[in-house]
Coordinates of C-alpha atoms in Angstrom, one line a residue:
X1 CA 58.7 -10.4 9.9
X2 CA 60.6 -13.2 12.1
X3 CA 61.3 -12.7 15.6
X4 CA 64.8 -11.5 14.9
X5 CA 63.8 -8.7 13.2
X6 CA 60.5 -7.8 15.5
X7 CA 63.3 -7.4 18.4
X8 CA 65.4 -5.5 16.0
X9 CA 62.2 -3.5 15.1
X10 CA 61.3 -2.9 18.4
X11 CA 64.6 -1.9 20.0
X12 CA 64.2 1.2 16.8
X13 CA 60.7 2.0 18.2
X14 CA 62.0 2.5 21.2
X15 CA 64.7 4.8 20.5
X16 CA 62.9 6.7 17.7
X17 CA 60.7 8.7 19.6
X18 CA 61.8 11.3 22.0
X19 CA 60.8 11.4 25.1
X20 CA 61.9 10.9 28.5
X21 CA 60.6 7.2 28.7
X22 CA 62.4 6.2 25.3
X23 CA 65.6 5.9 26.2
X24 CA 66.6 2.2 25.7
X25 CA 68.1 0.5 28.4
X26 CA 68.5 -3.5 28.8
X27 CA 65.5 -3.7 30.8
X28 CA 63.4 -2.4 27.8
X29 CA 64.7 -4.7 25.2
X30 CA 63.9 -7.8 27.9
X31 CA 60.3 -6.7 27.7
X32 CA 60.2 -6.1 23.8
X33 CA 61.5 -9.8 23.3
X34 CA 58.9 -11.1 25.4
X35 CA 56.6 -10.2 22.7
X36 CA 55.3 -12.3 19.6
X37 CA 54.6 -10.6 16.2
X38 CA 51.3 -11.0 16.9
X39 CA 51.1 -9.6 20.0
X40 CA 53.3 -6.5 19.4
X41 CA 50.8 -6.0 16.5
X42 CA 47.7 -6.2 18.3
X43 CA 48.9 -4.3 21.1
X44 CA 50.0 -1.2 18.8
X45 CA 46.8 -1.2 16.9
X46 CA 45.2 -0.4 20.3
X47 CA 46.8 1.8 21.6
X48 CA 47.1 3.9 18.7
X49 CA 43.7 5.4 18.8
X50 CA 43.7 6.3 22.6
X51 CA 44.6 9.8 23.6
X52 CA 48.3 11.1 25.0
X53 CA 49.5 10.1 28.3
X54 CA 47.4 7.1 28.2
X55 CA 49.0 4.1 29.0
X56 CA 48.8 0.4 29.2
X57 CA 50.4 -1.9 32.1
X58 CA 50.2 -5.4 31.3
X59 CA 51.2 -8.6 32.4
X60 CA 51.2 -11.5 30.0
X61 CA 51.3 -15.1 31.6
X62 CA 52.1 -18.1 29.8
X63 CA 52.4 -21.5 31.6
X64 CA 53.3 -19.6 34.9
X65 CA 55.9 -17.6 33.6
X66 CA 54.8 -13.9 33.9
X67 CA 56.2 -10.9 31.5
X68 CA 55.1 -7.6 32.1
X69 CA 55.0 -5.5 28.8
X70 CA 54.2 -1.2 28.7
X71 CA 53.3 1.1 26.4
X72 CA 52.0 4.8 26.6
X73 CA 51.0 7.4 24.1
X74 CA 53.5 10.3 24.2
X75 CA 53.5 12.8 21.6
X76 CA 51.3 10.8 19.1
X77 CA 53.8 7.8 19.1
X78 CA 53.6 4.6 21.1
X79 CA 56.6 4.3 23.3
X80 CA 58.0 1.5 25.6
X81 CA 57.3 2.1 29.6
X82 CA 58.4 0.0 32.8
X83 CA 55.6 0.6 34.4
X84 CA 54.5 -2.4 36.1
X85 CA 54.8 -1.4 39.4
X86 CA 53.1 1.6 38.4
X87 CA 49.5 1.7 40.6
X88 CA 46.0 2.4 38.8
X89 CA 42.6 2.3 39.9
X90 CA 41.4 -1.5 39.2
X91 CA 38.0 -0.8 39.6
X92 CA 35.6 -3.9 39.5
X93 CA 38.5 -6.3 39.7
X94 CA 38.3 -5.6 43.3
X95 CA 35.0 -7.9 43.1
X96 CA 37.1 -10.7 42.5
X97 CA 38.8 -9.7 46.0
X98 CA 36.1 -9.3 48.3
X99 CA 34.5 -12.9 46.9
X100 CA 37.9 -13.8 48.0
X101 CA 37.6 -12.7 51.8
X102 CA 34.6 -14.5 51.5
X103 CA 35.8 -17.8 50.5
X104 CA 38.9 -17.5 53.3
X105 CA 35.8 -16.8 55.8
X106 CA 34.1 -20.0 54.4
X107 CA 37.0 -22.3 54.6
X108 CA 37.7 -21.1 58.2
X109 CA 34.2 -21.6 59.3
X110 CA 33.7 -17.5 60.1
X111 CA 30.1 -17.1 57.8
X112 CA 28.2 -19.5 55.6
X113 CA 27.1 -19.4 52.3
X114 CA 23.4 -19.6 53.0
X115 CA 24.2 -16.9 56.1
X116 CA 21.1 -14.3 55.7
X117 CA 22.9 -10.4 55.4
X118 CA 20.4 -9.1 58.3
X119 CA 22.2 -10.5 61.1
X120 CA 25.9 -9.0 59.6
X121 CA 23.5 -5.3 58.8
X122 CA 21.9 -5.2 61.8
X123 CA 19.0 -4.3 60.1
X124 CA 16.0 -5.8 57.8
X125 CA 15.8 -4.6 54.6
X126 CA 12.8 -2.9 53.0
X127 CA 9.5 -5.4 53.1
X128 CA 11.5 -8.1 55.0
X129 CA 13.8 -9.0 51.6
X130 CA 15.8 -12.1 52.5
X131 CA 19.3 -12.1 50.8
X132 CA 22.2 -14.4 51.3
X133 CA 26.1 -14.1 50.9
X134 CA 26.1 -16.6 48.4
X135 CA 23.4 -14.2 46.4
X136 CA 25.4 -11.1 47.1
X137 CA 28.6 -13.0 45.4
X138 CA 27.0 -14.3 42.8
X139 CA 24.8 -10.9 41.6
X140 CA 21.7 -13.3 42.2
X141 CA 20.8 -10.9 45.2
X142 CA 18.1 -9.5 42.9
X143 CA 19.3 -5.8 44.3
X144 CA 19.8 -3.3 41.1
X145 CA 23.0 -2.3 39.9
X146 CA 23.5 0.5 42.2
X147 CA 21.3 2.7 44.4
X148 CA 18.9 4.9 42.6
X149 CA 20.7 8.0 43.5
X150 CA 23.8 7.0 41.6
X151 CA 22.2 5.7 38.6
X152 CA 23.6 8.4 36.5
X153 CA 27.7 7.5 37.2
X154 CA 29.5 10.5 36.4
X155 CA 33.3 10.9 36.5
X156 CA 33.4 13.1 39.4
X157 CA 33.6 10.7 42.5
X158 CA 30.2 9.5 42.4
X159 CA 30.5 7.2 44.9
X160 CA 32.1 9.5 47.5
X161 CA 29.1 10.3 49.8
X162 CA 27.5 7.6 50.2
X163 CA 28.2 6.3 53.4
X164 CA 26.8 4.0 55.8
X165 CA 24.1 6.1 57.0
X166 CA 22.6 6.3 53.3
X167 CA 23.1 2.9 52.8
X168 CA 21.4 2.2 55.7
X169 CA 18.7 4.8 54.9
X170 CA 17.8 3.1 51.0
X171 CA 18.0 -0.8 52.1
X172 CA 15.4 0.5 55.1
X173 CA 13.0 2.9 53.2
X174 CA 13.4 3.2 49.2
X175 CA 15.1 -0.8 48.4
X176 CA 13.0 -1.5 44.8
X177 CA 14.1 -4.9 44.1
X178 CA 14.9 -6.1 40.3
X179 CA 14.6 -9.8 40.9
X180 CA 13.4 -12.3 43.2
X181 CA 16.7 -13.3 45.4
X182 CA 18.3 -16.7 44.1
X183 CA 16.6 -16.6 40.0
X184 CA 18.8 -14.5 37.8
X185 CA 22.1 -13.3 38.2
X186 CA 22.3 -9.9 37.4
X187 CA 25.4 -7.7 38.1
X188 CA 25.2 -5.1 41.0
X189 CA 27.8 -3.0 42.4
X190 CA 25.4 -2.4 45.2
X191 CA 25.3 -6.4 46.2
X192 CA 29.3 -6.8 45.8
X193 CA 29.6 -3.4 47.8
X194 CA 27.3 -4.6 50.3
X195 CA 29.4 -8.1 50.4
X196 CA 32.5 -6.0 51.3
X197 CA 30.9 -4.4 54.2
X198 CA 29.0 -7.1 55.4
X199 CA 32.4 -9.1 56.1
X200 CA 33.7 -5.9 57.4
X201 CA 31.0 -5.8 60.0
X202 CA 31.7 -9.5 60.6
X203 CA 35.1 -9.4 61.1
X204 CA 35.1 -5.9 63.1
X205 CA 37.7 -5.1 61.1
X206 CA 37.9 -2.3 58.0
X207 CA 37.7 -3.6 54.2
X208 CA 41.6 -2.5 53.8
X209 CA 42.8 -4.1 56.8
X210 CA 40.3 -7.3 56.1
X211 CA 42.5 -7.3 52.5
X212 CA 45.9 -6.9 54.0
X213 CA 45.7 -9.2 56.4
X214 CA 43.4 -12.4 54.1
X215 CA 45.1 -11.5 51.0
X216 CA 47.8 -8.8 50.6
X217 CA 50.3 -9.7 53.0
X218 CA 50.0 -13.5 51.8
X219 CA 50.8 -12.5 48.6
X220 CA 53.1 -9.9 49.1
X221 CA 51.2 -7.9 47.2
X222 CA 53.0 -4.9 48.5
X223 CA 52.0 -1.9 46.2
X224 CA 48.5 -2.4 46.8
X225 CA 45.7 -0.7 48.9
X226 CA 42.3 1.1 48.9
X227 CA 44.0 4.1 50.6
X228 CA 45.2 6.6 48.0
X229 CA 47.5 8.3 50.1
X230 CA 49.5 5.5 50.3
X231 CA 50.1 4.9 46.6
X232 CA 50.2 8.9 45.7
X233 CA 54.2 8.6 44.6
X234 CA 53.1 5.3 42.2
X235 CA 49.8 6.7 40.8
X236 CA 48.9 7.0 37.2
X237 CA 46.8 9.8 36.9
X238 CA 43.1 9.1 35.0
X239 CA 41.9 10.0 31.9
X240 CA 38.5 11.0 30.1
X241 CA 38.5 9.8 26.0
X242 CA 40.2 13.3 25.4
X243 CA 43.0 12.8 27.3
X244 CA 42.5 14.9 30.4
X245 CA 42.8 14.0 33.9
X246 CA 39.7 13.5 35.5
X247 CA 38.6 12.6 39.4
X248 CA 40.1 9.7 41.3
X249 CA 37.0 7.7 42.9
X250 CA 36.1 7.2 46.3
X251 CA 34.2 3.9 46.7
X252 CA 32.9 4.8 50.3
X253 CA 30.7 2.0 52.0
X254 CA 30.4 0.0 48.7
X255 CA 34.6 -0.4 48.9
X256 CA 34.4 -3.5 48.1
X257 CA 32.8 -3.0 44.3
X258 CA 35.8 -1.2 43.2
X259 CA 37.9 0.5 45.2
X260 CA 41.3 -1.3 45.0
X261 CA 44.5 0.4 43.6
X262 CA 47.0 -2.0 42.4
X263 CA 49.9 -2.6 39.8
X264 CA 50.4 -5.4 37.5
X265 CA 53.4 -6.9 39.3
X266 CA 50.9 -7.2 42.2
X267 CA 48.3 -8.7 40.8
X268 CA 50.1 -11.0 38.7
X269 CA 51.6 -12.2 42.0
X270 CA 47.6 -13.3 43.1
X271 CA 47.1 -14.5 39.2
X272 CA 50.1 -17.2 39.7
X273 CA 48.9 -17.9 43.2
X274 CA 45.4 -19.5 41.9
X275 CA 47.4 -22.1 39.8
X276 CA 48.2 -23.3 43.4
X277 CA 45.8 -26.2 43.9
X278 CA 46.1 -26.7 47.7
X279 CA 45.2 -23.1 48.3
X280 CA 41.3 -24.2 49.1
X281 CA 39.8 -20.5 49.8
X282 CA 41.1 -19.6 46.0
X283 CA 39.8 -23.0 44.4
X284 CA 36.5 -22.3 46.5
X285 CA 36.6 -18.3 45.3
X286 CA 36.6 -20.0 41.1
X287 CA 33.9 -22.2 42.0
X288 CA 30.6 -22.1 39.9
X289 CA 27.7 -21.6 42.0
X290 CA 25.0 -20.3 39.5
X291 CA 24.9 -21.3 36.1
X292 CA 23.7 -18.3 33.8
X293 CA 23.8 -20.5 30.4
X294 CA 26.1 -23.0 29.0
X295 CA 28.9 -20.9 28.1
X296 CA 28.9 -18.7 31.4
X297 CA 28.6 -19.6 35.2
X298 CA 29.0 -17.3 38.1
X299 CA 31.8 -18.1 40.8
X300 CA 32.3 -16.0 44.2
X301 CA 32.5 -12.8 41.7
X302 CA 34.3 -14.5 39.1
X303 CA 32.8 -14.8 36.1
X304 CA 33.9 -18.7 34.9
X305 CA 33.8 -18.8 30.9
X306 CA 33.9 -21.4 28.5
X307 CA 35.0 -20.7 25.0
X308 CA 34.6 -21.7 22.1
X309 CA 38.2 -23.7 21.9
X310 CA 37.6 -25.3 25.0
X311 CA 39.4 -23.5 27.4
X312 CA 38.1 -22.3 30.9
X313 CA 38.5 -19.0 32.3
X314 CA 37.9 -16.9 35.2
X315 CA 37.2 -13.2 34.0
X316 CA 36.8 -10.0 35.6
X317 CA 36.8 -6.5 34.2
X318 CA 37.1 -3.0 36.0
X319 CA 36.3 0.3 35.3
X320 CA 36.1 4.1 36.9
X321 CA 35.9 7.2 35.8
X322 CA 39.5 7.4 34.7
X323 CA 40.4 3.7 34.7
X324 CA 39.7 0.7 32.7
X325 CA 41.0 -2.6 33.4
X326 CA 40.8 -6.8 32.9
X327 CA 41.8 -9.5 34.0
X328 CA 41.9 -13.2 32.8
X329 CA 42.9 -16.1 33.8
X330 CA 43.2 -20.2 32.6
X331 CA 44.3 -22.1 35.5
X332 CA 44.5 -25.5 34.1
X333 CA 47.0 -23.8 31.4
X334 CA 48.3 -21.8 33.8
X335 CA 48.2 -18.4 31.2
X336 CA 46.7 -15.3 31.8
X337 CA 46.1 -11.6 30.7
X338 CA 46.0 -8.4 32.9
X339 CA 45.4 -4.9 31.5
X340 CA 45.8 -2.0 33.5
X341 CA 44.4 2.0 31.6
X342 CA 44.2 5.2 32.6
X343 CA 41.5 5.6 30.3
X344 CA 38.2 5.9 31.4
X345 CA 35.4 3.0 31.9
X346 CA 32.3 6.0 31.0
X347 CA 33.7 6.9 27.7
X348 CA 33.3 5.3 24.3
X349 CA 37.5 4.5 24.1
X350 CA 36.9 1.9 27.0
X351 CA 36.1 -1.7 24.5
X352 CA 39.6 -0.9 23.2
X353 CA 40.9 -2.1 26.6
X354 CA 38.5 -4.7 27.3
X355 CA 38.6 -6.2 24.0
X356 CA 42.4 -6.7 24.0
X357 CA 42.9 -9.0 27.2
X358 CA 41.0 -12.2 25.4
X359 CA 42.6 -11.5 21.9
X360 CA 45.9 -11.5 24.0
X361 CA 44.6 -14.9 25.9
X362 CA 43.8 -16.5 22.2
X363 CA 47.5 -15.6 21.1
X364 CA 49.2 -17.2 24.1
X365 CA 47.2 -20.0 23.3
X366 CA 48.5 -20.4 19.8
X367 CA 52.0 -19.6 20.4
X368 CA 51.8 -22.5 22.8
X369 CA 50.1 -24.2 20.1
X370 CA 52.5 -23.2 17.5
X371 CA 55.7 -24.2 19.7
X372 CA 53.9 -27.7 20.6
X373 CA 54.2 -28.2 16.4
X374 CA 57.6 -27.5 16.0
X375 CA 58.6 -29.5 18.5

């Protein structure tokens, strides 16, 4: 199938199916040419086994140009959906944004890497642990992946009570330690969490208004916000594998694990925003600090991969109970790959998600590769 006929072909899917967000309209055939063959194939063999009313919103970057492509199951067909201004729980992508703050904190000379937690807590942890922000950001804190009373996630808000006071009340009198501070990096929603409210203590200022101010207003990231209400009129409603709505999730104290809402137009905006060089606090934020093994290093909560074909890239995924996400990006190539789901991150459907935003990244890398040929 050429390209000709793939436009052709997907201008048909569009108006073959007949619901409400079928209708074809120019807008809709701009976003079908923006994909390859490949792509359109990959993409439709995903999404084919999720449930109805899931949907994808992604955002496909290729040397700085951005093109948002959506699809959603409607009636047991994949259809074509604007939705990228559409909001959804990013989940553990909001890592990437509190290591963020951080950096902008380091570069203004507001906290230091080796800083020691107590003195932002107020409080010494259980048996005198020593931790630093550099070990929170980079999961080597040695704290587990979250508090022993939330061990067994569940879709119903999990996070939702446990405040301050309970944080305060585990690091003080039940902490169990995993790992030594500063050996192994080993991921924790608990350190992350605690990295969001440690700056929040620091700067007296809230997590939401510590991200408007550092990050969302620069970026005019408009759509975005860890305040529901806010975002009620944009907000794709979550799903379990079956295809029901479940709970929204209310991150609490630990906000700054993974409690973000945001669209794929927005974050797209902070994607093209690392290729900036001169922006220090995001080079700083992509920085390796711990090395895990050759092929994977640890930045200020970005994860900094090397493949196998050379390329660099700085990965995050996402999940809640109802939402399953990725992001990816290559700044040398200036590409990327952002996925936002309504499907949940607890349910078995979740890898479909997860494992399309680096085949995606691989096919942007041989169309360039292909167009380089026949030039």
């Amino acid at each position: 199938m050429n390209k000709c006929l793939l436009i052709l072909f997907l201008v048909v899917a569009i108006q073959s199916c007949g619901s409400s967000e079928t209708k074809t309209s120019k807008s809709q055939v701009i976003v079908a040419k923006t994909l390859t063959e490949a792509q359109y194939e990959l993409i439709l063999d995903k999404v084919k086994v999720l449930p109805n009313q899931a949907e994808l919103a992604i955002a496909l970057i290729e040397n700085g140009k951005v093109n948002f492509v959506g699809v959603k199951r409607e009636q047991d067909s994949t259809v074509f959906s604007q939705n990228q201004d559409r909001v959804f729980e990013i989940g553990s992508i909001t890592k990437v944004f509190t290591g963020t703050l951080l950096a902008n904190y380091l570069i203004d000379n507001k906290v230091n890497l080796d800083d020691q937690i107590n003195k932002y807590l107020g409080y010494p942890l259980r048996n005198d642990v020593k931790i630093t922000l550099k070990q929170l950001a980079t999961h080597t804190s040695g704290l587990p992946r979250v508090p022993a009373s939330l061990e067994a996630l569940s879709l119903e808000n999990p996070y939702k009570d446990f405040g301050e006071k309970e944080l305060k009340t585990y690091l003080t009198q039940e902490l169990i330690m995993m790992h030594k501070p500063g050996e192994v990096s080993d991921y924790s929603n608990l350190g992350v969490g605690m990295l969001g409210y440690v700056l929040s203590n620091k700067a007296q200022k809230t997590y939401e208004e510590m991200l408007q101010k550092e990050i969302f207003s620069k970026f005019e990231m408009n759509a975005s916000t860890t305040i529901r209400s806010k975002a009620e009129d944009k907000l794709v409603k979550g799903l379990n594998d079956e295809g029901e709505e479940v709970s929204n999730w209310d991150m609490s104290v630990l906000m700054g694990a993974g409690g973000i809402l945001s669209s794929v137009n927005d974050l797209s905006k902070f994607a093209l925003a690392q290729f900036d060089s001169s922006n220090q606090a995001l080079v700083l934020s992509r920085t390796a600090f711990f090395k895990v093994n050759e092929s994977y290093s640890m930045a200020l909560c970005w994860s900094v991969i090397q493949t196998e074909s050379g390329e660099e890239w700085n990965w995050h995924n996402g999940g809640t109970g109802g939402y399953t996400s990725s992001m990816i990006i290559d700044v040398k190539a200036k590409n990327g790959v952002i996925i936002l789901s309504n499907m949940s991150a607890l349910g078995e459907l979740t890898n479909t998600i997860t494992s399309l935003a680096p085949e995606l990244m691989e096919s942007i890398a041989k169309n360039e590769n292909a167009l380089d040929t026949n030039q």
